XYZ file of C-alpha atoms in Angstrom:
80
model
C -106.644 18.107 -11.319
C -108.625 16.904 -7.821
C -108.603 17.691 -4.074
C -107.265 14.582 -3.895
C -104.445 14.400 -6.260
C -103.381 16.335 -4.433
C -103.671 15.174 -0.990
C -102.200 11.729 -1.514
C -98.338 12.157 -2.482
C -99.092 14.711 0.546
C -100.602 12.927 2.374
C -97.473 9.769 2.213
C -95.000 11.972 2.324
C -95.961 13.471 5.465
C -96.498 9.565 6.707
C -92.196 8.838 6.402
C -91.896 12.115 7.842
C -93.464 10.382 10.940
C -91.851 7.607 10.325
C -88.478 9.030 10.286
C -88.927 11.876 13.057
C -90.544 8.455 15.470
C -87.583 6.361 15.204
C -85.958 9.201 16.050
C -87.748 10.139 18.316
C -86.714 6.050 19.966
C -83.772 5.465 18.486
C -81.697 8.948 19.576
C -84.438 10.603 21.645
C -83.519 15.371 22.476
C -81.848 16.146 24.980
C -82.227 19.455 27.266
C -78.148 20.535 28.302
C -77.702 23.761 29.965
C -74.427 25.445 30.193
C -73.140 28.053 32.518
C -71.375 30.834 30.005
C -70.872 33.679 32.913
C -70.445 33.865 37.193
C -70.093 35.879 39.033
C -67.558 36.509 42.357
C -68.587 33.876 44.338
C -69.719 31.024 41.138
C -73.309 31.201 41.245
C -74.460 31.199 38.060
C -75.623 35.220 35.839
C -76.336 33.623 32.560
C -75.920 30.260 30.590
C -77.258 28.471 26.864
C -79.650 26.032 26.737
C -79.619 23.630 23.449
C -81.384 20.597 22.059
C -78.365 17.746 20.967
C -79.748 13.833 20.113
C -76.012 11.807 19.726
C -76.893 10.638 15.985
C -78.967 13.114 14.586
C -76.608 12.913 11.236
C -79.175 9.866 9.407
C -82.494 11.123 10.712
C -81.253 14.686 9.112
C -80.163 13.690 6.167
C -83.552 11.336 4.896
C -85.619 14.173 6.237
C -84.222 16.220 3.823
C -83.265 13.553 1.429
C -87.156 12.828 1.118
C -88.337 16.395 1.063
C -85.999 17.710 -1.039
C -86.331 14.072 -3.998
C -90.404 15.140 -3.137
C -90.022 18.749 -4.787
C -87.614 17.842 -7.036
C -90.189 15.067 -7.766
C -93.220 17.806 -8.680
C -90.416 20.337 -10.215
C -89.320 17.867 -12.795
C -93.338 16.736 -13.040
C -94.436 19.880 -14.054
C -91.937 20.781 -16.981
């Protein structure tokens, strides 16, 4: 097994992941949301929580997990 034999599937998988992530960014980009969790007696925020959120994340996560787990399974069964 040469280094090039290992690089071919790695680069293919990396390319597919980049394509899926790029489409996700173009179609449904992550947005930063901040919510106030506590206020003082003058209604000024004293604590807040922030997070990134995407409206249509599920199809992209399923595709990414499917690709990466599929590659892992192919690798595992190819060695057996």
